JSON list of C-alpha atoms in Angstrom, two decimals:
[
{"chain": "Z", "resi": 1, "resn": "MET", "atom": "CA", "xyz": [-37.59, -20.26, -75.57]},
{"chain": "Z", "resi": 2, "resn": "ALA", "atom": "CA", "xyz": [-37.85, -23.73, -73.76]},
{"chain": "Z", "resi": 3, "resn": "ASN", "atom": "CA", "xyz": [-36.42, -25.45, -76.52]},
{"chain": "Z", "resi": 4, "resn": "LYS", "atom": "CA", "xyz": [-33.89, -22.47, -77.10]},
{"chain": "Z", "resi": 5, "resn": "PHE", "atom": "CA", "xyz": [-30.11, -22.77, -76.50]},
{"chain": "Z", "resi": 6, "resn": "PHE", "atom": "CA", "xyz": [-29.07, -21.08, -73.67]},
{"chain": "Z", "resi": 7, "resn": "PHE", "atom": "CA", "xyz": [-25.23, -20.00, -72.78]},
{"chain": "Z", "resi": 8, "resn": "THR", "atom": "CA", "xyz": [-25.04, -20.92, -68.68]},
{"chain": "Z", "resi": 9, "resn": "ARG", "atom": "CA", "xyz": [-21.14, -19.06, -67.50]},
{"chain": "Z", "resi": 10, "resn": "LEU", "atom": "CA", "xyz": [-20.81, -20.38, -63.87]},
{"chain": "Z", "resi": 11, "resn": "GLN", "atom": "CA", "xyz": [-20.47, -17.75, -61.09]},
{"chain": "Z", "resi": 12, "resn": "TYR", "atom": "CA", "xyz": [-18.75, -19.88, -58.28]},
{"chain": "Z", "resi": 13, "resn": "GLU", "atom": "CA", "xyz": [-17.45, -18.43, -54.72]},
{"chain": "Z", "resi": 14, "resn": "SER", "atom": "CA", "xyz": [-13.40, -18.02, -55.76]},
{"chain": "Z", "resi": 15, "resn": "GLY", "atom": "CA", "xyz": [-11.53, -16.07, -58.05]},
{"chain": "Z", "resi": 16, "resn": "ASP", "atom": "CA", "xyz": [-13.12, -14.40, -60.62]},
{"chain": "Z", "resi": 17, "resn": "TRP", "atom": "CA", "xyz": [-15.55, -16.10, -62.87]},
{"chain": "Z", "resi": 18, "resn": "ASP", "atom": "CA", "xyz": [-17.21, -12.44, -64.63]},
{"chain": "Z", "resi": 19, "resn": "VAL", "atom": "CA", "xyz": [-14.50, -12.48, -67.30]},
{"chain": "Z", "resi": 20, "resn": "ASP", "atom": "CA", "xyz": [-14.46, -11.76, -71.59]},
{"chain": "Z", "resi": 21, "resn": "GLN", "atom": "CA", "xyz": [-18.04, -10.03, -71.24]},
{"chain": "Z", "resi": 22, "resn": "ARG", "atom": "CA", "xyz": [-18.63, -9.72, -74.64]},
{"chain": "Z", "resi": 23, "resn": "MET", "atom": "CA", "xyz": [-17.53, -13.01, -75.18]},
{"chain": "Z", "resi": 24, "resn": "PRO", "atom": "CA", "xyz": [-21.09, -14.86, -75.03]},
{"chain": "Z", "resi": 25, "resn": "SER", "atom": "CA", "xyz": [-23.17, -12.96, -77.27]},
{"chain": "Z", "resi": 26, "resn": "ASN", "atom": "CA", "xyz": [-20.53, -13.57, -79.99]},
{"chain": "Z", "resi": 27, "resn": "LEU", "atom": "CA", "xyz": [-20.37, -17.11, -79.40]},
{"chain": "Z", "resi": 28, "resn": "LEU", "atom": "CA", "xyz": [-24.18, -16.91, -79.45]},
{"chain": "Z", "resi": 29, "resn": "ASN", "atom": "CA", "xyz": [-24.27, -15.15, -82.98]},
{"chain": "Z", "resi": 30, "resn": "SER", "atom": "CA", "xyz": [-22.13, -17.03, -84.60]},
{"chain": "Z", "resi": 31, "resn": "LEU", "atom": "CA", "xyz": [-24.48, -19.93, -83.72]},
{"chain": "Z", "resi": 32, "resn": "VAL", "atom": "CA", "xyz": [-27.35, -17.68, -85.17]},
{"chain": "Z", "resi": 33, "resn": "GLU", "atom": "CA", "xyz": [-25.07, -17.03, -88.64]},
{"chain": "Z", "resi": 34, "resn": "TYR", "atom": "CA", "xyz": [-23.53, -20.22, -89.06]},
{"chain": "Z", "resi": 35, "resn": "THR", "atom": "CA", "xyz": [-26.09, -23.73, -87.88]},
{"chain": "Z", "resi": 36, "resn": "THR", "atom": "CA", "xyz": [-29.87, -24.24, -87.64]},
{"chain": "Z", "resi": 37, "resn": "LEU", "atom": "CA", "xyz": [-29.66, -24.36, -83.64]},
{"chain": "Z", "resi": 38, "resn": "GLU", "atom": "CA", "xyz": [-33.31, -22.34, -81.58]},
{"chain": "Z", "resi": 39, "resn": "VAL", "atom": "CA", "xyz": [-31.25, -19.80, -79.45]},
{"chain": "Z", "resi": 40, "resn": "ASP", "atom": "CA", "xyz": [-31.82, -17.25, -76.61]},
{"chain": "Z", "resi": 41, "resn": "THR", "atom": "CA", "xyz": [-28.95, -14.52, -77.47]},
{"chain": "Z", "resi": 42, "resn": "GLN", "atom": "CA", "xyz": [-28.85, -13.39, -73.62]},
{"chain": "Z", "resi": 43, "resn": "GLU", "atom": "CA", "xyz": [-26.69, -15.25, -71.57]},
{"chain": "Z", "resi": 44, "resn": "LYS", "atom": "CA", "xyz": [-27.41, -16.55, -68.07]},
{"chain": "Z", "resi": 45, "resn": "ILE", "atom": "CA", "xyz": [-25.67, -16.33, -65.48]},
{"chain": "Z", "resi": 46, "resn": "ILE", "atom": "CA", "xyz": [-26.10, -18.92, -62.23]},
{"chain": "Z", "resi": 47, "resn": "PRO", "atom": "CA", "xyz": [-24.32, -20.03, -59.33]},
{"chain": "Z", "resi": 48, "resn": "LEU", "atom": "CA", "xyz": [-22.31, -23.65, -59.70]},
{"chain": "Z", "resi": 49, "resn": "SER", "atom": "CA", "xyz": [-23.80, -24.20, -55.97]},
{"chain": "Z", "resi": 50, "resn": "SER", "atom": "CA", "xyz": [-27.62, -23.81, -57.68]},
{"chain": "Z", "resi": 51, "resn": "ASP", "atom": "CA", "xyz": [-29.48, -26.92, -58.60]},
{"chain": "Z", "resi": 52, "resn": "ASP", "atom": "CA", "xyz": [-30.34, -24.90, -61.60]},
{"chain": "Z", "resi": 53, "resn": "ILE", "atom": "CA", "xyz": [-27.35, -25.93, -63.32]},
{"chain": "Z", "resi": 54, "resn": "PHE", "atom": "CA", "xyz": [-28.59, -29.13, -64.15]},
{"chain": "Z", "resi": 55, "resn": "LYS", "atom": "CA", "xyz": [-31.51, -27.76, -66.84]},
{"chain": "Z", "resi": 56, "resn": "SER", "atom": "CA", "xyz": [-27.78, -26.24, -68.49]},
{"chain": "Z", "resi": 57, "resn": "PRO", "atom": "CA", "xyz": [-27.21, -28.04, -71.70]},
{"chain": "Z", "resi": 58, "resn": "PHE", "atom": "CA", "xyz": [-23.80, -25.93, -71.49]},
{"chain": "Z", "resi": 59, "resn": "CYS", "atom": "CA", "xyz": [-22.16, -24.83, -69.57]},
{"chain": "Z", "resi": 60, "resn": "TYR", "atom": "CA", "xyz": [-19.01, -22.22, -69.07]},
{"chain": "Z", "resi": 61, "resn": "ILE", "atom": "CA", "xyz": [-16.04, -21.44, -66.66]},
{"chain": "Z", "resi": 62, "resn": "SER", "atom": "CA", "xyz": [-13.53, -19.04, -66.93]},
{"chain": "Z", "resi": 63, "resn": "GLY", "atom": "CA", "xyz": [-11.10, -16.63, -64.76]},
{"chain": "Z", "resi": 64, "resn": "HIS", "atom": "CA", "xyz": [-7.84, -15.83, -63.76]},
{"chain": "Z", "resi": 65, "resn": "LYS", "atom": "CA", "xyz": [-7.68, -16.02, -60.21]},
{"chain": "Z", "resi": 66, "resn": "LEU", "atom": "CA", "xyz": [-7.55, -18.94, -57.45]},
{"chain": "Z", "resi": 67, "resn": "VAL", "atom": "CA", "xyz": [-10.62, -21.30, -57.69]},
{"chain": "Z", "resi": 68, "resn": "GLN", "atom": "CA", "xyz": [-11.12, -23.54, -54.91]},
{"chain": "Z", "resi": 69, "resn": "PHE", "atom": "CA", "xyz": [-14.89, -25.20, -55.06]},
{"chain": "Z", "resi": 70, "resn": "THR", "atom": "CA", "xyz": [-17.24, -24.67, -52.04]},
{"chain": "Z", "resi": 71, "resn": "ARG", "atom": "CA", "xyz": [-18.56, -28.57, -51.72]},
{"chain": "Z", "resi": 72, "resn": "LYS", "atom": "CA", "xyz": [-21.53, -27.38, -52.41]},
{"chain": "Z", "resi": 73, "resn": "GLU", "atom": "CA", "xyz": [-20.08, -26.40, -56.00]},
{"chain": "Z", "resi": 74, "resn": "ARG", "atom": "CA", "xyz": [-17.77, -29.55, -56.21]},
{"chain": "Z", "resi": 75, "resn": "GLU", "atom": "CA", "xyz": [-21.17, -31.95, -55.42]},
{"chain": "Z", "resi": 76, "resn": "ASN", "atom": "CA", "xyz": [-22.44, -29.70, -58.42]},
{"chain": "Z", "resi": 77, "resn": "PHE", "atom": "CA", "xyz": [-20.13, -29.97, -61.50]},
{"chain": "Z", "resi": 78, "resn": "LYS", "atom": "CA", "xyz": [-19.54, -33.79, -60.36]},
{"chain": "Z", "resi": 79, "resn": "LYS", "atom": "CA", "xyz": [-23.62, -34.49, -60.41]},
{"chain": "Z", "resi": 80, "resn": "TYR", "atom": "CA", "xyz": [-23.58, -32.44, -63.95]},
{"chain": "Z", "resi": 81, "resn": "VAL", "atom": "CA", "xyz": [-20.65, -33.30, -65.15]},
{"chain": "Z", "resi": 82, "resn": "LYS", "atom": "CA", "xyz": [-21.36, -37.22, -64.58]},
{"chain": "Z", "resi": 83, "resn": "ASN", "atom": "CA", "xyz": [-24.67, -36.88, -65.17]},
{"chain": "Z", "resi": 84, "resn": "GLY", "atom": "CA", "xyz": [-24.38, -35.61, -69.49]},
{"chain": "Z", "resi": 85, "resn": "GLY", "atom": "CA", "xyz": [-23.20, -31.77, -68.83]},
{"chain": "Z", "resi": 86, "resn": "PHE", "atom": "CA", "xyz": [-20.52, -30.20, -70.39]},
{"chain": "Z", "resi": 87, "resn": "VAL", "atom": "CA", "xyz": [-18.11, -27.41, -69.70]},
{"chain": "Z", "resi": 88, "resn": "PHE", "atom": "CA", "xyz": [-15.82, -25.64, -71.66]},
{"chain": "Z", "resi": 89, "resn": "ALA", "atom": "CA", "xyz": [-13.68, -24.05, -68.59]},
{"chain": "Z", "resi": 90, "resn": "ASP", "atom": "CA", "xyz": [-11.18, -21.51, -70.15]},
{"chain": "Z", "resi": 91, "resn": "ASP", "atom": "CA", "xyz": [-8.16, -20.36, -68.75]},
{"chain": "Z", "resi": 92, "resn": "CYS", "atom": "CA", "xyz": [-8.38, -16.93, -68.63]},
{"chain": "Z", "resi": 93, "resn": "ASN", "atom": "CA", "xyz": [-4.07, -15.34, -68.48]},
{"chain": "Z", "resi": 94, "resn": "HIS", "atom": "CA", "xyz": [-2.92, -19.12, -71.79]},
{"chain": "Z", "resi": 95, "resn": "ASP", "atom": "CA", "xyz": [-0.37, -19.02, -68.70]},
{"chain": "Z", "resi": 96, "resn": "ILE", "atom": "CA", "xyz": [0.47, -22.66, -68.12]},
{"chain": "Z", "resi": 97, "resn": "ASP", "atom": "CA", "xyz": [1.75, -21.81, -64.85]},
{"chain": "Z", "resi": 98, "resn": "GLY", "atom": "CA", "xyz": [-1.07, -19.33, -63.62]},
{"chain": "Z", "resi": 99, "resn": "LEU", "atom": "CA", "xyz": [-3.16, -19.24, -60.47]},
{"chain": "Z", "resi": 100, "resn": "PHE", "atom": "CA", "xyz": [-6.29, -20.32, -61.99]},
{"chain": "Z", "resi": 101, "resn": "SER", "atom": "CA", "xyz": [-5.63, -23.02, -64.49]},
{"chain": "Z", "resi": 102, "resn": "LYS", "atom": "CA", "xyz": [-3.26, -24.47, -62.36]},
{"chain": "Z", "resi": 103, "resn": "SER", "atom": "CA", "xyz": [-5.85, -24.64, -59.46]},
{"chain": "Z", "resi": 104, "resn": "PHE", "atom": "CA", "xyz": [-8.73, -25.46, -62.13]},
{"chain": "Z", "resi": 105, "resn": "GLU", "atom": "CA", "xyz": [-6.57, -28.74, -63.08]},
{"chain": "Z", "resi": 106, "resn": "ARG", "atom": "CA", "xyz": [-6.32, -28.82, -58.89]},
{"chain": "Z", "resi": 107, "resn": "GLN", "atom": "CA", "xyz": [-9.66, -28.21, -58.50]},
{"chain": "Z", "resi": 108, "resn": "MET", "atom": "CA", "xyz": [-10.38, -31.29, -61.75]},
{"chain": "Z", "resi": 109, "resn": "GLU", "atom": "CA", "xyz": [-7.58, -33.99, -60.10]},
{"chain": "Z", "resi": 110, "resn": "GLU", "atom": "CA", "xyz": [-9.62, -33.22, -56.46]},
{"chain": "Z", "resi": 111, "resn": "ILE", "atom": "CA", "xyz": [-13.19, -33.79, -58.02]},
{"chain": "Z", "resi": 112, "resn": "PHE", "atom": "CA", "xyz": [-13.25, -36.77, -60.57]},
{"chain": "Z", "resi": 113, "resn": "GLY", "atom": "CA", "xyz": [-8.71, -38.31, -58.58]},
{"chain": "Z", "resi": 114, "resn": "PRO", "atom": "CA", "xyz": [-5.38, -37.90, -60.45]},
{"chain": "Z", "resi": 115, "resn": "GLY", "atom": "CA", "xyz": [-4.89, -38.40, -64.02]},
{"chain": "Z", "resi": 116, "resn": "GLU", "atom": "CA", "xyz": [-9.20, -38.04, -65.37]},
{"chain": "Z", "resi": 117, "resn": "LEU", "atom": "CA", "xyz": [-8.24, -34.59, -67.21]},
{"chain": "Z", "resi": 118, "resn": "LYS", "atom": "CA", "xyz": [-6.09, -36.13, -70.23]},
{"chain": "Z", "resi": 119, "resn": "LYS", "atom": "CA", "xyz": [-4.71, -33.99, -73.47]},
{"chain": "Z", "resi": 120, "resn": "ILE", "atom": "CA", "xyz": [-7.38, -34.66, -76.45]},
{"chain": "Z", "resi": 121, "resn": "PRO", "atom": "CA", "xyz": [-5.48, -36.02, -79.05]},
{"chain": "Z", "resi": 122, "resn": "ASN", "atom": "CA", "xyz": [-5.78, -33.77, -82.43]},
{"chain": "Z", "resi": 123, "resn": "ASN", "atom": "CA", "xyz": [-8.28, -35.85, -84.15]},
{"chain": "Z", "resi": 124, "resn": "HIS", "atom": "CA", "xyz": [-10.46, -35.60, -81.90]},
{"chain": "Z", "resi": 125, "resn": "GLU", "atom": "CA", "xyz": [-14.13, -35.48, -83.21]},
{"chain": "Z", "resi": 126, "resn": "ILE", "atom": "CA", "xyz": [-14.73, -31.59, -81.44]},
{"chain": "Z", "resi": 127, "resn": "TYR", "atom": "CA", "xyz": [-11.82, -30.72, -84.45]},
{"chain": "Z", "resi": 128, "resn": "ASN", "atom": "CA", "xyz": [-14.13, -31.51, -87.20]},
{"chain": "Z", "resi": 129, "resn": "ILE", "atom": "CA", "xyz": [-17.84, -31.44, -86.21]},
{"chain": "Z", "resi": 130, "resn": "PHE", "atom": "CA", "xyz": [-18.82, -28.40, -87.40]},
{"chain": "Z", "resi": 131, "resn": "PHE", "atom": "CA", "xyz": [-15.81, -26.82, -89.03]},
{"chain": "Z", "resi": 132, "resn": "GLU", "atom": "CA", "xyz": [-13.14, -28.43, -90.24]},
{"chain": "Z", "resi": 133, "resn": "PHE", "atom": "CA", "xyz": [-9.34, -27.75, -87.46]},
{"chain": "Z", "resi": 134, "resn": "GLU", "atom": "CA", "xyz": [-6.89, -30.27, -88.92]},
{"chain": "Z", "resi": 135, "resn": "ASN", "atom": "CA", "xyz": [-4.62, -28.80, -86.41]},
{"chain": "Z", "resi": 136, "resn": "GLY", "atom": "CA", "xyz": [-6.32, -29.56, -83.98]},
{"chain": "Z", "resi": 137, "resn": "PRO", "atom": "CA", "xyz": [-6.94, -26.40, -81.42]},
{"chain": "Z", "resi": 138, "resn": "PRO", "atom": "CA", "xyz": [-6.77, -23.38, -83.57]},
{"chain": "Z", "resi": 139, "resn": "THR", "atom": "CA", "xyz": [-3.99, -20.91, -82.31]},
{"chain": "Z", "resi": 140, "resn": "THR", "atom": "CA", "xyz": [-5.31, -17.64, -80.01]},
{"chain": "Z", "resi": 141, "resn": "SER", "atom": "CA", "xyz": [-4.02, -14.25, -80.67]},
{"chain": "Z", "resi": 142, "resn": "GLN", "atom": "CA", "xyz": [-3.16, -14.30, -76.75]},
{"chain": "Z", "resi": 143, "resn": "GLU", "atom": "CA", "xyz": [-0.24, -16.98, -78.19]},
{"chain": "Z", "resi": 144, "resn": "LEU", "atom": "CA", "xyz": [1.40, -15.51, -80.17]},
{"chain": "Z", "resi": 145, "resn": "ASN", "atom": "CA", "xyz": [1.90, -12.14, -79.70]},
{"chain": "Z", "resi": 146, "resn": "GLY", "atom": "CA", "xyz": [3.68, -13.45, -76.21]},
{"chain": "Z", "resi": 147, "resn": "TRP", "atom": "CA", "xyz": [1.48, -12.46, -74.02]},
{"chain": "Z", "resi": 148, "resn": "GLY", "atom": "CA", "xyz": [0.90, -14.92, -71.04]},
{"chain": "Z", "resi": 149, "resn": "ASP", "atom": "CA", "xyz": [3.28, -18.23, -71.15]},
{"chain": "Z", "resi": 150, "resn": "ASP", "atom": "CA", "xyz": [5.01, -17.40, -74.14]},
{"chain": "Z", "resi": 151, "resn": "ILE", "atom": "CA", "xyz": [3.69, -21.07, -75.46]},
{"chain": "Z", "resi": 152, "resn": "VAL", "atom": "CA", "xyz": [1.85, -21.84, -78.74]},
{"chain": "Z", "resi": 153, "resn": "HIS", "atom": "CA", "xyz": [-0.37, -25.42, -76.45]},
{"chain": "Z", "resi": 154, "resn": "ASP", "atom": "CA", "xyz": [-0.86, -27.77, -79.17]},
{"chain": "Z", "resi": 155, "resn": "TYR", "atom": "CA", "xyz": [-3.60, -29.39, -77.57]},
{"chain": "Z", "resi": 156, "resn": "LEU", "atom": "CA", "xyz": [-6.28, -28.93, -75.15]},
{"chain": "Z", "resi": 157, "resn": "LYS", "atom": "CA", "xyz": [-7.46, -31.51, -71.75]},
{"chain": "Z", "resi": 158, "resn": "ALA", "atom": "CA", "xyz": [-10.64, -33.44, -70.96]},
{"chain": "Z", "resi": 159, "resn": "ILE", "atom": "CA", "xyz": [-12.72, -35.06, -69.02]},
{"chain": "Z", "resi": 160, "resn": "GLU", "atom": "CA", "xyz": [-14.56, -38.02, -70.89]},
{"chain": "Z", "resi": 161, "resn": "ILE", "atom": "CA", "xyz": [-17.14, -39.86, -69.08]},
{"chain": "Z", "resi": 162, "resn": "ASN", "atom": "CA", "xyz": [-18.39, -42.53, -70.65]},
{"chain": "Z", "resi": 163, "resn": "GLY", "atom": "CA", "xyz": [-16.59, -41.61, -73.61]},
{"chain": "Z", "resi": 164, "resn": "ARG", "atom": "CA", "xyz": [-17.64, -38.74, -74.33]},
{"chain": "Z", "resi": 165, "resn": "ILE", "atom": "CA", "xyz": [-16.11, -35.70, -73.14]},
{"chain": "Z", "resi": 166, "resn": "GLY", "atom": "CA", "xyz": [-17.67, -34.08, -70.30]},
{"chain": "Z", "resi": 167, "resn": "VAL", "atom": "CA", "xyz": [-15.30, -30.78, -69.09]},
{"chain": "Z", "resi": 168, "resn": "LEU", "atom": "CA", "xyz": [-13.34, -29.67, -71.40]},
{"chain": "Z", "resi": 169, "resn": "PHE", "atom": "CA", "xyz": [-10.06, -27.05, -70.77]},
{"chain": "Z", "resi": 170, "resn": "SER", "atom": "CA", "xyz": [-8.09, -24.94, -72.44]},
{"chain": "Z", "resi": 171, "resn": "ASN", "atom": "CA", "xyz": [-4.77, -22.56, -72.02]},
{"chain": "Z", "resi": 172, "resn": "LYS", "atom": "CA", "xyz": [-5.63, -20.66, -74.74]},
{"chain": "Z", "resi": 173, "resn": "ASP", "atom": "CA", "xyz": [-7.83, -17.82, -74.05]},
{"chain": "Z", "resi": 174, "resn": "TYR", "atom": "CA", "xyz": [-10.20, -18.24, -76.18]},
{"chain": "Z", "resi": 175, "resn": "GLY", "atom": "CA", "xyz": [-12.75, -16.03, -73.78]},
{"chain": "Z", "resi": 176, "resn": "CYS", "atom": "CA", "xyz": [-10.59, -12.52, -74.24]},
{"chain": "Z", "resi": 177, "resn": "GLU", "atom": "CA", "xyz": [-9.81, -13.90, -78.11]},
{"chain": "Z", "resi": 178, "resn": "TRP", "atom": "CA", "xyz": [-14.23, -14.45, -78.78]},
{"chain": "Z", "resi": 179, "resn": "ASP", "atom": "CA", "xyz": [-14.78, -10.75, -76.55]},
{"chain": "Z", "resi": 180, "resn": "TYR", "atom": "CA", "xyz": [-14.99, -8.53, -79.08]},
{"chain": "Z", "resi": 181, "resn": "ASP", "atom": "CA", "xyz": [-18.73, -7.10, -80.20]},
{"chain": "Z", "resi": 182, "resn": "PHE", "atom": "CA", "xyz": [-19.36, -9.41, -82.66]},
{"chain": "Z", "resi": 183, "resn": "ARG", "atom": "CA", "xyz": [-20.81, -6.59, -85.04]},
{"chain": "Z", "resi": 184, "resn": "ASN", "atom": "CA", "xyz": [-16.49, -6.02, -85.54]},
{"chain": "Z", "resi": 185, "resn": "LYS", "atom": "CA", "xyz": [-16.27, -9.75, -86.66]},
{"chain": "Z", "resi": 186, "resn": "ARG", "atom": "CA", "xyz": [-17.18, -8.15, -90.09]},
{"chain": "Z", "resi": 187, "resn": "TRP", "atom": "CA", "xyz": [-13.06, -6.86, -89.82]},
{"chain": "Z", "resi": 188, "resn": "TYR", "atom": "CA", "xyz": [-11.28, -10.56, -89.08]},
{"chain": "Z", "resi": 189, "resn": "LYS", "atom": "CA", "xyz": [-10.10, -12.21, -92.67]},
{"chain": "Z", "resi": 190, "resn": "ILE", "atom": "CA", "xyz": [-11.10, -14.94, -90.85]},
{"chain": "Z", "resi": 191, "resn": "ASP", "atom": "CA", "xyz": [-14.00, -15.36, -87.87]},
{"chain": "Z", "resi": 192, "resn": "ASN", "atom": "CA", "xyz": [-11.77, -17.58, -84.80]},
{"chain": "Z", "resi": 193, "resn": "THR", "atom": "CA", "xyz": [-15.71, -17.81, -83.11]},
{"chain": "Z", "resi": 194, "resn": "ARG", "atom": "CA", "xyz": [-16.05, -21.12, -85.82]},
{"chain": "Z", "resi": 195, "resn": "PHE", "atom": "CA", "xyz": [-14.00, -23.24, -83.17]},
{"chain": "Z", "resi": 196, "resn": "GLY", "atom": "CA", "xyz": [-16.27, -21.81, -80.51]},
{"chain": "Z", "resi": 197, "resn": "VAL", "atom": "CA", "xyz": [-19.24, -23.45, -82.75]},
{"chain": "Z", "resi": 198, "resn": "ASN", "atom": "CA", "xyz": [-17.97, -26.31, -83.24]},
{"chain": "Z", "resi": 199, "resn": "ILE", "atom": "CA", "xyz": [-17.35, -26.52, -79.19]},
{"chain": "Z", "resi": 200, "resn": "VAL", "atom": "CA", "xyz": [-21.48, -25.95, -78.66]},
{"chain": "Z", "resi": 201, "resn": "MET", "atom": "CA", "xyz": [-22.42, -28.26, -81.24]},
{"chain": "Z", "resi": 202, "resn": "TYR", "atom": "CA", "xyz": [-19.89, -31.17, -79.75]},
{"chain": "Z", "resi": 203, "resn": "ALA", "atom": "CA", "xyz": [-21.52, -30.83, -76.77]},
{"chain": "Z", "resi": 204, "resn": "LEU", "atom": "CA", "xyz": [-25.43, -30.95, -77.73]},
{"chain": "Z", "resi": 205, "resn": "THR", "atom": "CA", "xyz": [-24.77, -33.97, -80.03]},
{"chain": "Z", "resi": 206, "resn": "SER", "atom": "CA", "xyz": [-22.32, -36.74, -79.20]}
]
């Protein structure tokens, strides 16, 4: 069990961290289906203020509301990322002016400095490390149905540490896109969790 990959959801004191509850099991199922990784199929929920996060190979953070980290949460976030950790942050509103997006970006500026969270090019390694996504980040149905800001975001943002992504930030609402029972995946013409597999594989191998 110790060597198995496990998915960590970060619990933080502000906002609503407990969203898209079926997403982790669906993504973990895809890792089992497509890769040879040893996978713990049970999501772990770890407070950002806990030193347990330093044992996590991959962390996920999301929400709809204001993000205002405590001092300890800020310290842990920075230390985790600077020490080679990987955080995937996803705005559950996919709204460019939404509270989660704006406040999370502000937190990143306070922790890492202005301008550190930048758009990554659509030919970045993360788009071809396992499955091939020629046009960059795949579009979500949340964008295409006019939900939120009615904009298709054709990029992701990231904070890089020593040339490697430490924080990947999405305005595309992948969390809701992948928030269905994994057993229903057979009804999808194209499995939309495949990009999640790329994110995890990048986190583990880059």
